[in-house]
Amino acid sequence: MADLRLEDLSASNIAAANALSLKPGQEQYVTPVSYSAAAVVVNPATSWQRVVVDGDDVVAFIQADFDPQAPSEEFRSILWRINVDADDQGRGVGRFAVEALADEARKRGLDALYVIWEPGEDGPEAFFLRTGFEPIGETEFGDTIGKLAL
């Protein structure tokens, strides 16, 4: 894991990002990376998309949004998506990605990072709690809103 680094999502690594695998049961919580990339068309100026590379291999994808004009506080600094390859889960890759995102938020002068997750047995809740997010509420659809104080 000593070789982990972030790279911008680009034409040279998006195929590898799209090929990230999931553990059984996780597919209901994560859409393909290509959906995230396409969603950025809405406002590419505020989107932050990176892949985590270990040596020469893409092992994770993370997408966030930094929009100081967002009407709700949680949408001004939000983690939208994190995908860690099934074979690389549990070895600190996701934590590395969240810490890098938190560093980026701090550089932008922010004091909190938010995430929204769908509750469920194979869902991401345990990961988000381990990385320091605290539940602060729910969306109108019953998803959990988490906050990471920076």
mmCIF file with all atom_site columns, C-alpha atoms in Angstrom:
data_model
loop_
_atom_site.group_PDB
_atom_site.id
_atom_site.type_symbol
_atom_site.label_atom_id
_atom_site.label_alt_id
_atom_site.label_comp_id
_atom_site.label_asym_id
_atom_site.label_entity_id
_atom_site.label_seq_id
_atom_site.pdbx_PDB_ins_code
_atom_site.Cartn_x
_atom_site.Cartn_y
_atom_site.Cartn_z
_atom_site.occupancy
_atom_site.B_iso_or_equiv
_atom_site.pdbx_formal_charge
_atom_site.auth_seq_id
_atom_site.auth_comp_id
_atom_site.auth_asym_id
_atom_site.auth_atom_id
_atom_site.pdbx_PDB_model_num
ATOM 1   C CA . MET A 1 1   ? 0.000   0.000  0.000   1.00 0.00 ? 1   MET A CA 1
ATOM 2   C CA . ALA A 1 2   ? 3.006   2.289  0.186   1.00 0.00 ? 2   ALA A CA 1
ATOM 3   C CA . ASP A 1 3   ? 2.636   3.101  -3.504  1.00 0.00 ? 3   ASP A CA 1
ATOM 4   C CA . LEU A 1 4   ? -0.900  4.519  -3.289  1.00 0.00 ? 4   LEU A CA 1
ATOM 5   C CA . ARG A 1 5   ? -1.401  7.800  -5.086  1.00 0.00 ? 5   ARG A CA 1
ATOM 6   C CA . LEU A 1 6   ? -4.235  9.837  -6.581  1.00 0.00 ? 6   LEU A CA 1
ATOM 7   C CA . GLU A 1 7   ? -4.602  10.636 -10.264 1.00 0.00 ? 7   GLU A CA 1
ATOM 8   C CA . ASP A 1 8   ? -7.259  12.690 -12.019 1.00 0.00 ? 8   ASP A CA 1
ATOM 9   C CA . LEU A 1 9   ? -9.879  10.563 -13.749 1.00 0.00 ? 9   LEU A CA 1
ATOM 10  C CA . SER A 1 10  ? -8.858  10.660 -17.411 1.00 0.00 ? 10  SER A CA 1
ATOM 11  C CA . ALA A 1 11  ? -9.169  8.898  -20.735 1.00 0.00 ? 11  ALA A CA 1
ATOM 12  C CA . SER A 1 12  ? -6.095  6.846  -19.858 1.00 0.00 ? 12  SER A CA 1
ATOM 13  C CA . ASN A 1 13  ? -7.562  5.362  -16.660 1.00 0.00 ? 13  ASN A CA 1
ATOM 14  C CA . ILE A 1 14  ? -11.359 5.442  -17.005 1.00 0.00 ? 14  ILE A CA 1
ATOM 15  C CA . ALA A 1 15  ? -11.515 1.934  -18.500 1.00 0.00 ? 15  ALA A CA 1
ATOM 16  C CA . ALA A 1 16  ? -9.661  0.554  -15.480 1.00 0.00 ? 16  ALA A CA 1
ATOM 17  C CA . ALA A 1 17  ? -11.943 2.538  -13.160 1.00 0.00 ? 17  ALA A CA 1
ATOM 18  C CA . ASN A 1 18  ? -14.998 1.082  -14.918 1.00 0.00 ? 18  ASN A CA 1
ATOM 19  C CA . ALA A 1 19  ? -13.569 -2.418 -14.444 1.00 0.00 ? 19  ALA A CA 1
ATOM 20  C CA . LEU A 1 20  ? -13.405 -2.156 -10.623 1.00 0.00 ? 20  LEU A CA 1
ATOM 21  C CA . SER A 1 21  ? -15.165 -5.170 -9.140  1.00 0.00 ? 21  SER A CA 1
ATOM 22  C CA . LEU A 1 22  ? -17.521 -5.335 -6.174  1.00 0.00 ? 22  LEU A CA 1
ATOM 23  C CA . LYS A 1 23  ? -18.112 -7.900 -3.482  1.00 0.00 ? 23  LYS A CA 1
ATOM 24  C CA . PRO A 1 24  ? -21.416 -9.803 -3.666  1.00 0.00 ? 24  PRO A CA 1
ATOM 25  C CA . GLY A 1 25  ? -24.279 -7.633 -2.423  1.00 0.00 ? 25  GLY A CA 1
ATOM 26  C CA . GLN A 1 26  ? -22.521 -4.315 -3.009  1.00 0.00 ? 26  GLN A CA 1
ATOM 27  C CA . GLU A 1 27  ? -23.819 -3.776 -6.528  1.00 0.00 ? 27  GLU A CA 1
ATOM 28  C CA . GLN A 1 28  ? -27.141 -2.398 -5.269  1.00 0.00 ? 28  GLN A CA 1
ATOM 29  C CA . TYR A 1 29  ? -25.272 0.468  -3.561  1.00 0.00 ? 29  TYR A CA 1
ATOM 30  C CA . VAL A 1 30  ? -22.812 1.454  -6.291  1.00 0.00 ? 30  VAL A CA 1
ATOM 31  C CA . THR A 1 31  ? -23.430 2.480  -9.890  1.00 0.00 ? 31  THR A CA 1
ATOM 32  C CA . PRO A 1 32  ? -20.701 2.115  -12.529 1.00 0.00 ? 32  PRO A CA 1
ATOM 33  C CA . VAL A 1 33  ? -17.983 4.773  -12.651 1.00 0.00 ? 33  VAL A CA 1
ATOM 34  C CA . SER A 1 34  ? -19.091 5.747  -16.153 1.00 0.00 ? 34  SER A CA 1
ATOM 35  C CA . TYR A 1 35  ? -22.410 6.953  -14.665 1.00 0.00 ? 35  TYR A CA 1
ATOM 36  C CA . SER A 1 36  ? -20.475 9.224  -12.294 1.00 0.00 ? 36  SER A CA 1
ATOM 37  C CA . ALA A 1 37  ? -18.345 10.574 -15.114 1.00 0.00 ? 37  ALA A CA 1
ATOM 38  C CA . ALA A 1 38  ? -21.437 11.277 -17.194 1.00 0.00 ? 38  ALA A CA 1
ATOM 39  C CA . ALA A 1 39  ? -23.144 13.050 -14.292 1.00 0.00 ? 39  ALA A CA 1
ATOM 40  C CA . VAL A 1 40  ? -20.303 15.574 -14.166 1.00 0.00 ? 40  VAL A CA 1
ATOM 41  C CA . VAL A 1 41  ? -21.560 17.056 -17.404 1.00 0.00 ? 41  VAL A CA 1
ATOM 42  C CA . VAL A 1 42  ? -24.036 18.923 -15.209 1.00 0.00 ? 42  VAL A CA 1
ATOM 43  C CA . ASN A 1 43  ? -21.297 21.026 -13.555 1.00 0.00 ? 43  ASN A CA 1
ATOM 44  C CA . PRO A 1 44  ? -17.733 19.950 -14.276 1.00 0.00 ? 44  PRO A CA 1
ATOM 45  C CA . ALA A 1 45  ? -16.370 23.073 -12.560 1.00 0.00 ? 45  ALA A CA 1
ATOM 46  C CA . THR A 1 46  ? -17.350 21.778 -9.116  1.00 0.00 ? 46  THR A CA 1
ATOM 47  C CA . SER A 1 47  ? -16.688 18.068 -9.550  1.00 0.00 ? 47  SER A CA 1
ATOM 48  C CA . TRP A 1 48  ? -13.610 16.340 -8.100  1.00 0.00 ? 48  TRP A CA 1
ATOM 49  C CA . GLN A 1 49  ? -12.972 12.875 -9.597  1.00 0.00 ? 49  GLN A CA 1
ATOM 50  C CA . ARG A 1 50  ? -9.881  10.800 -8.883  1.00 0.00 ? 50  ARG A CA 1
ATOM 51  C CA . VAL A 1 51  ? -8.672  7.244  -9.137  1.00 0.00 ? 51  VAL A CA 1
ATOM 52  C CA . VAL A 1 52  ? -6.443  5.634  -6.540  1.00 0.00 ? 52  VAL A CA 1
ATOM 53  C CA . VAL A 1 53  ? -3.508  3.890  -8.151  1.00 0.00 ? 53  VAL A CA 1
ATOM 54  C CA . ASP A 1 54  ? -1.344  1.259  -6.461  1.00 0.00 ? 54  ASP A CA 1
ATOM 55  C CA . GLY A 1 55  ? 1.832   0.824  -8.491  1.00 0.00 ? 55  GLY A CA 1
ATOM 56  C CA . ASP A 1 56  ? 0.378   0.659  -12.005 1.00 0.00 ? 56  ASP A CA 1
ATOM 57  C CA . ASP A 1 57  ? -3.087  -0.605 -11.046 1.00 0.00 ? 57  ASP A CA 1
ATOM 58  C CA . VAL A 1 58  ? -6.256  1.430  -10.549 1.00 0.00 ? 58  VAL A CA 1
ATOM 59  C CA . VAL A 1 59  ? -7.698  0.112  -7.277  1.00 0.00 ? 59  VAL A CA 1
ATOM 60  C CA . ALA A 1 60  ? -10.397 2.699  -6.482  1.00 0.00 ? 60  ALA A CA 1
ATOM 61  C CA . PHE A 1 61  ? -12.451 5.627  -7.726  1.00 0.00 ? 61  PHE A CA 1
ATOM 62  C CA . ILE A 1 62  ? -13.676 8.577  -5.661  1.00 0.00 ? 62  ILE A CA 1
ATOM 63  C CA . GLN A 1 63  ? -15.987 11.412 -6.682  1.00 0.00 ? 63  GLN A CA 1
ATOM 64  C CA . ALA A 1 64  ? -16.862 14.504 -4.698  1.00 0.00 ? 64  ALA A CA 1
ATOM 65  C CA . ASP A 1 65  ? -18.295 17.915 -5.342  1.00 0.00 ? 65  ASP A CA 1
ATOM 66  C CA . PHE A 1 66  ? -17.192 21.292 -4.011  1.00 0.00 ? 66  PHE A CA 1
ATOM 67  C CA . ASP A 1 67  ? -19.892 23.838 -4.741  1.00 0.00 ? 67  ASP A CA 1
ATOM 68  C CA . PRO A 1 68  ? -19.827 26.950 -2.555  1.00 0.00 ? 68  PRO A CA 1
ATOM 69  C CA . GLN A 1 69  ? -23.087 28.083 -4.208  1.00 0.00 ? 69  GLN A CA 1
ATOM 70  C CA . ALA A 1 70  ? -25.050 24.930 -3.286  1.00 0.00 ? 70  ALA A CA 1
ATOM 71  C CA . PRO A 1 71  ? -28.277 25.794 -1.458  1.00 0.00 ? 71  PRO A CA 1
ATOM 72  C CA . SER A 1 72  ? -27.718 23.184 1.301   1.00 0.00 ? 72  SER A CA 1
ATOM 73  C CA . GLU A 1 73  ? -24.604 23.012 3.460   1.00 0.00 ? 73  GLU A CA 1
ATOM 74  C CA . GLU A 1 74  ? -24.092 19.277 2.884   1.00 0.00 ? 74  GLU A CA 1
ATOM 75  C CA . PHE A 1 75  ? -23.916 19.785 -0.880  1.00 0.00 ? 75  PHE A CA 1
ATOM 76  C CA . ARG A 1 76  ? -21.118 22.359 -0.656  1.00 0.00 ? 76  ARG A CA 1
ATOM 77  C CA . SER A 1 77  ? -18.557 19.665 0.214   1.00 0.00 ? 77  SER A CA 1
ATOM 78  C CA . ILE A 1 78  ? -19.853 16.164 -0.460  1.00 0.00 ? 78  ILE A CA 1
ATOM 79  C CA . LEU A 1 79  ? -18.463 12.735 -1.178  1.00 0.00 ? 79  LEU A CA 1
ATOM 80  C CA . TRP A 1 80  ? -20.747 11.318 -3.857  1.00 0.00 ? 80  TRP A CA 1
ATOM 81  C CA . ARG A 1 81  ? -19.129 8.020  -4.667  1.00 0.00 ? 81  ARG A CA 1
ATOM 82  C CA . ILE A 1 82  ? -16.302 5.750  -3.631  1.00 0.00 ? 82  ILE A CA 1
ATOM 83  C CA . ASN A 1 83  ? -15.615 2.406  -5.295  1.00 0.00 ? 83  ASN A CA 1
ATOM 84  C CA . VAL A 1 84  ? -12.771 0.213  -4.062  1.00 0.00 ? 84  VAL A CA 1
ATOM 85  C CA . ASP A 1 85  ? -12.029 -2.920 -6.059  1.00 0.00 ? 85  ASP A CA 1
ATOM 86  C CA . ALA A 1 86  ? -13.284 -6.057 -4.264  1.00 0.00 ? 86  ALA A CA 1
ATOM 87  C CA . ASP A 1 87  ? -9.765  -7.518 -4.069  1.00 0.00 ? 87  ASP A CA 1
ATOM 88  C CA . ASP A 1 88  ? -8.424  -4.314 -2.490  1.00 0.00 ? 88  ASP A CA 1
ATOM 89  C CA . GLN A 1 89  ? -11.138 -3.725 0.106   1.00 0.00 ? 89  GLN A CA 1
ATOM 90  C CA . GLY A 1 90  ? -10.023 -3.940 3.712   1.00 0.00 ? 90  GLY A CA 1
ATOM 91  C CA . ARG A 1 91  ? -6.421  -2.839 3.194   1.00 0.00 ? 91  ARG A CA 1
ATOM 92  C CA . GLY A 1 92  ? -6.734  0.921  3.660   1.00 0.00 ? 92  GLY A CA 1
ATOM 93  C CA . VAL A 1 93  ? -7.399  2.032  0.075   1.00 0.00 ? 93  VAL A CA 1
ATOM 94  C CA . GLY A 1 94  ? -10.779 3.567  0.900   1.00 0.00 ? 94  GLY A CA 1
ATOM 95  C CA . ARG A 1 95  ? -9.395  5.306  3.976   1.00 0.00 ? 95  ARG A CA 1
ATOM 96  C CA . PHE A 1 96  ? -6.538  6.703  1.851   1.00 0.00 ? 96  PHE A CA 1
ATOM 97  C CA . ALA A 1 97  ? -9.080  8.079  -0.657  1.00 0.00 ? 97  ALA A CA 1
ATOM 98  C CA . VAL A 1 98  ? -11.293 9.669  2.027   1.00 0.00 ? 98  VAL A CA 1
ATOM 99  C CA . GLU A 1 99  ? -8.263  11.217 3.759   1.00 0.00 ? 99  GLU A CA 1
ATOM 100 C CA . ALA A 1 100 ? -7.087  12.663 0.424   1.00 0.00 ? 100 ALA A CA 1
ATOM 101 C CA . LEU A 1 101 ? -10.552 14.106 -0.152  1.00 0.00 ? 101 LEU A CA 1
ATOM 102 C CA . ALA A 1 102 ? -10.589 15.570 3.372   1.00 0.00 ? 102 ALA A CA 1
ATOM 103 C CA . ASP A 1 103 ? -7.191  17.170 2.674   1.00 0.00 ? 103 ASP A CA 1
ATOM 104 C CA . GLU A 1 104 ? -8.598  18.718 -0.507  1.00 0.00 ? 104 GLU A CA 1
ATOM 105 C CA . ALA A 1 105 ? -11.586 20.080 1.422   1.00 0.00 ? 105 ALA A CA 1
ATOM 106 C CA . ARG A 1 106 ? -9.253  21.617 4.027   1.00 0.00 ? 106 ARG A CA 1
ATOM 107 C CA . LYS A 1 107 ? -7.172  23.242 1.253   1.00 0.00 ? 107 LYS A CA 1
ATOM 108 C CA . ARG A 1 108 ? -10.384 24.833 0.037   1.00 0.00 ? 108 ARG A CA 1
ATOM 109 C CA . GLY A 1 109 ? -11.000 26.283 3.494   1.00 0.00 ? 109 GLY A CA 1
ATOM 110 C CA . LEU A 1 110 ? -13.853 23.949 4.420   1.00 0.00 ? 110 LEU A CA 1
ATOM 111 C CA . ASP A 1 111 ? -14.448 22.585 7.895   1.00 0.00 ? 111 ASP A CA 1
ATOM 112 C CA . ALA A 1 112 ? -16.685 19.615 7.071   1.00 0.00 ? 112 ALA A CA 1
ATOM 113 C CA . LEU A 1 113 ? -17.197 16.925 4.488   1.00 0.00 ? 113 LEU A CA 1
ATOM 114 C CA . TYR A 1 114 ? -20.547 15.204 3.983   1.00 0.00 ? 114 TYR A CA 1
ATOM 115 C CA . VAL A 1 115 ? -21.727 11.916 2.511   1.00 0.00 ? 115 VAL A CA 1
ATOM 116 C CA . ILE A 1 116 ? -25.126 10.324 1.917   1.00 0.00 ? 116 ILE A CA 1
ATOM 117 C CA . TRP A 1 117 ? -25.511 6.563  2.025   1.00 0.00 ? 117 TRP A CA 1
ATOM 118 C CA . GLU A 1 118 ? -28.283 4.055  1.673   1.00 0.00 ? 118 GLU A CA 1
ATOM 119 C CA . PRO A 1 119 ? -28.621 1.859  4.753   1.00 0.00 ? 119 PRO A CA 1
ATOM 120 C CA . GLY A 1 120 ? -28.428 -1.889 4.301   1.00 0.00 ? 120 GLY A CA 1
ATOM 121 C CA . GLU A 1 121 ? -26.619 -5.051 5.319   1.00 0.00 ? 121 GLU A CA 1
ATOM 122 C CA . ASP A 1 122 ? -23.961 -4.908 2.579   1.00 0.00 ? 122 ASP A CA 1
ATOM 123 C CA . GLY A 1 123 ? -23.996 -1.114 2.340   1.00 0.00 ? 123 GLY A CA 1
ATOM 124 C CA . PRO A 1 124 ? -21.197 1.348  3.038   1.00 0.00 ? 124 PRO A CA 1
ATOM 125 C CA . GLU A 1 125 ? -22.319 2.514  6.502   1.00 0.00 ? 125 GLU A CA 1
ATOM 126 C CA . ALA A 1 126 ? -19.655 0.612  8.483   1.00 0.00 ? 126 ALA A CA 1
ATOM 127 C CA . PHE A 1 127 ? -16.927 2.008  6.215   1.00 0.00 ? 127 PHE A CA 1
ATOM 128 C CA . PHE A 1 128 ? -18.122 5.592  6.572   1.00 0.00 ? 128 PHE A CA 1
ATOM 129 C CA . LEU A 1 129 ? -18.366 5.264  10.362  1.00 0.00 ? 129 LEU A CA 1
ATOM 130 C CA . ARG A 1 130 ? -14.835 3.786  10.533  1.00 0.00 ? 130 ARG A CA 1
ATOM 131 C CA . THR A 1 131 ? -13.470 6.716  8.535   1.00 0.00 ? 131 THR A CA 1
ATOM 132 C CA . GLY A 1 132 ? -14.966 9.232  10.953  1.00 0.00 ? 132 GLY A CA 1
ATOM 133 C CA . PHE A 1 133 ? -18.306 10.242 9.450   1.00 0.00 ? 133 PHE A CA 1
ATOM 134 C CA . GLU A 1 134 ? -21.053 10.711 12.014  1.00 0.00 ? 134 GLU A CA 1
ATOM 135 C CA . PRO A 1 135 ? -24.740 10.333 11.120  1.00 0.00 ? 135 PRO A CA 1
ATOM 136 C CA . ILE A 1 136 ? -26.484 13.696 11.418  1.00 0.00 ? 136 ILE A CA 1
ATOM 137 C CA . GLY A 1 137 ? -29.843 13.039 9.789   1.00 0.00 ? 137 GLY A CA 1
ATOM 138 C CA . GLU A 1 138 ? -31.752 11.451 6.950   1.00 0.00 ? 138 GLU A CA 1
ATOM 139 C CA . THR A 1 139 ? -32.898 12.475 3.503   1.00 0.00 ? 139 THR A CA 1
ATOM 140 C CA . GLU A 1 140 ? -36.568 12.423 2.622   1.00 0.00 ? 140 GLU A CA 1
ATOM 141 C CA . PHE A 1 141 ? -35.933 8.982  1.085   1.00 0.00 ? 141 PHE A CA 1
ATOM 142 C CA . GLY A 1 142 ? -34.499 7.481  4.280   1.00 0.00 ? 142 GLY A CA 1
ATOM 143 C CA . ASP A 1 143 ? -30.833 7.649  3.287   1.00 0.00 ? 143 ASP A CA 1
ATOM 144 C CA . THR A 1 144 ? -28.367 8.599  6.011   1.00 0.00 ? 144 THR A CA 1
ATOM 145 C CA . ILE A 1 145 ? -26.510 11.924 5.908   1.00 0.00 ? 145 ILE A CA 1
ATOM 146 C CA . GLY A 1 146 ? -23.056 11.735 7.475   1.00 0.00 ? 146 GLY A CA 1
ATOM 147 C CA . LYS A 1 147 ? -20.653 14.498 8.423   1.00 0.00 ? 147 LYS A CA 1
ATOM 148 C CA . LEU A 1 148 ? -16.895 14.389 8.854   1.00 0.00 ? 148 LEU A CA 1
ATOM 149 C CA . ALA A 1 149 ? -15.569 17.362 10.844  1.00 0.00 ? 149 ALA A CA 1
ATOM 150 C CA . LEU A 1 150 ? -12.244 18.532 9.397   1.00 0.00 ? 150 LEU A CA 1
#
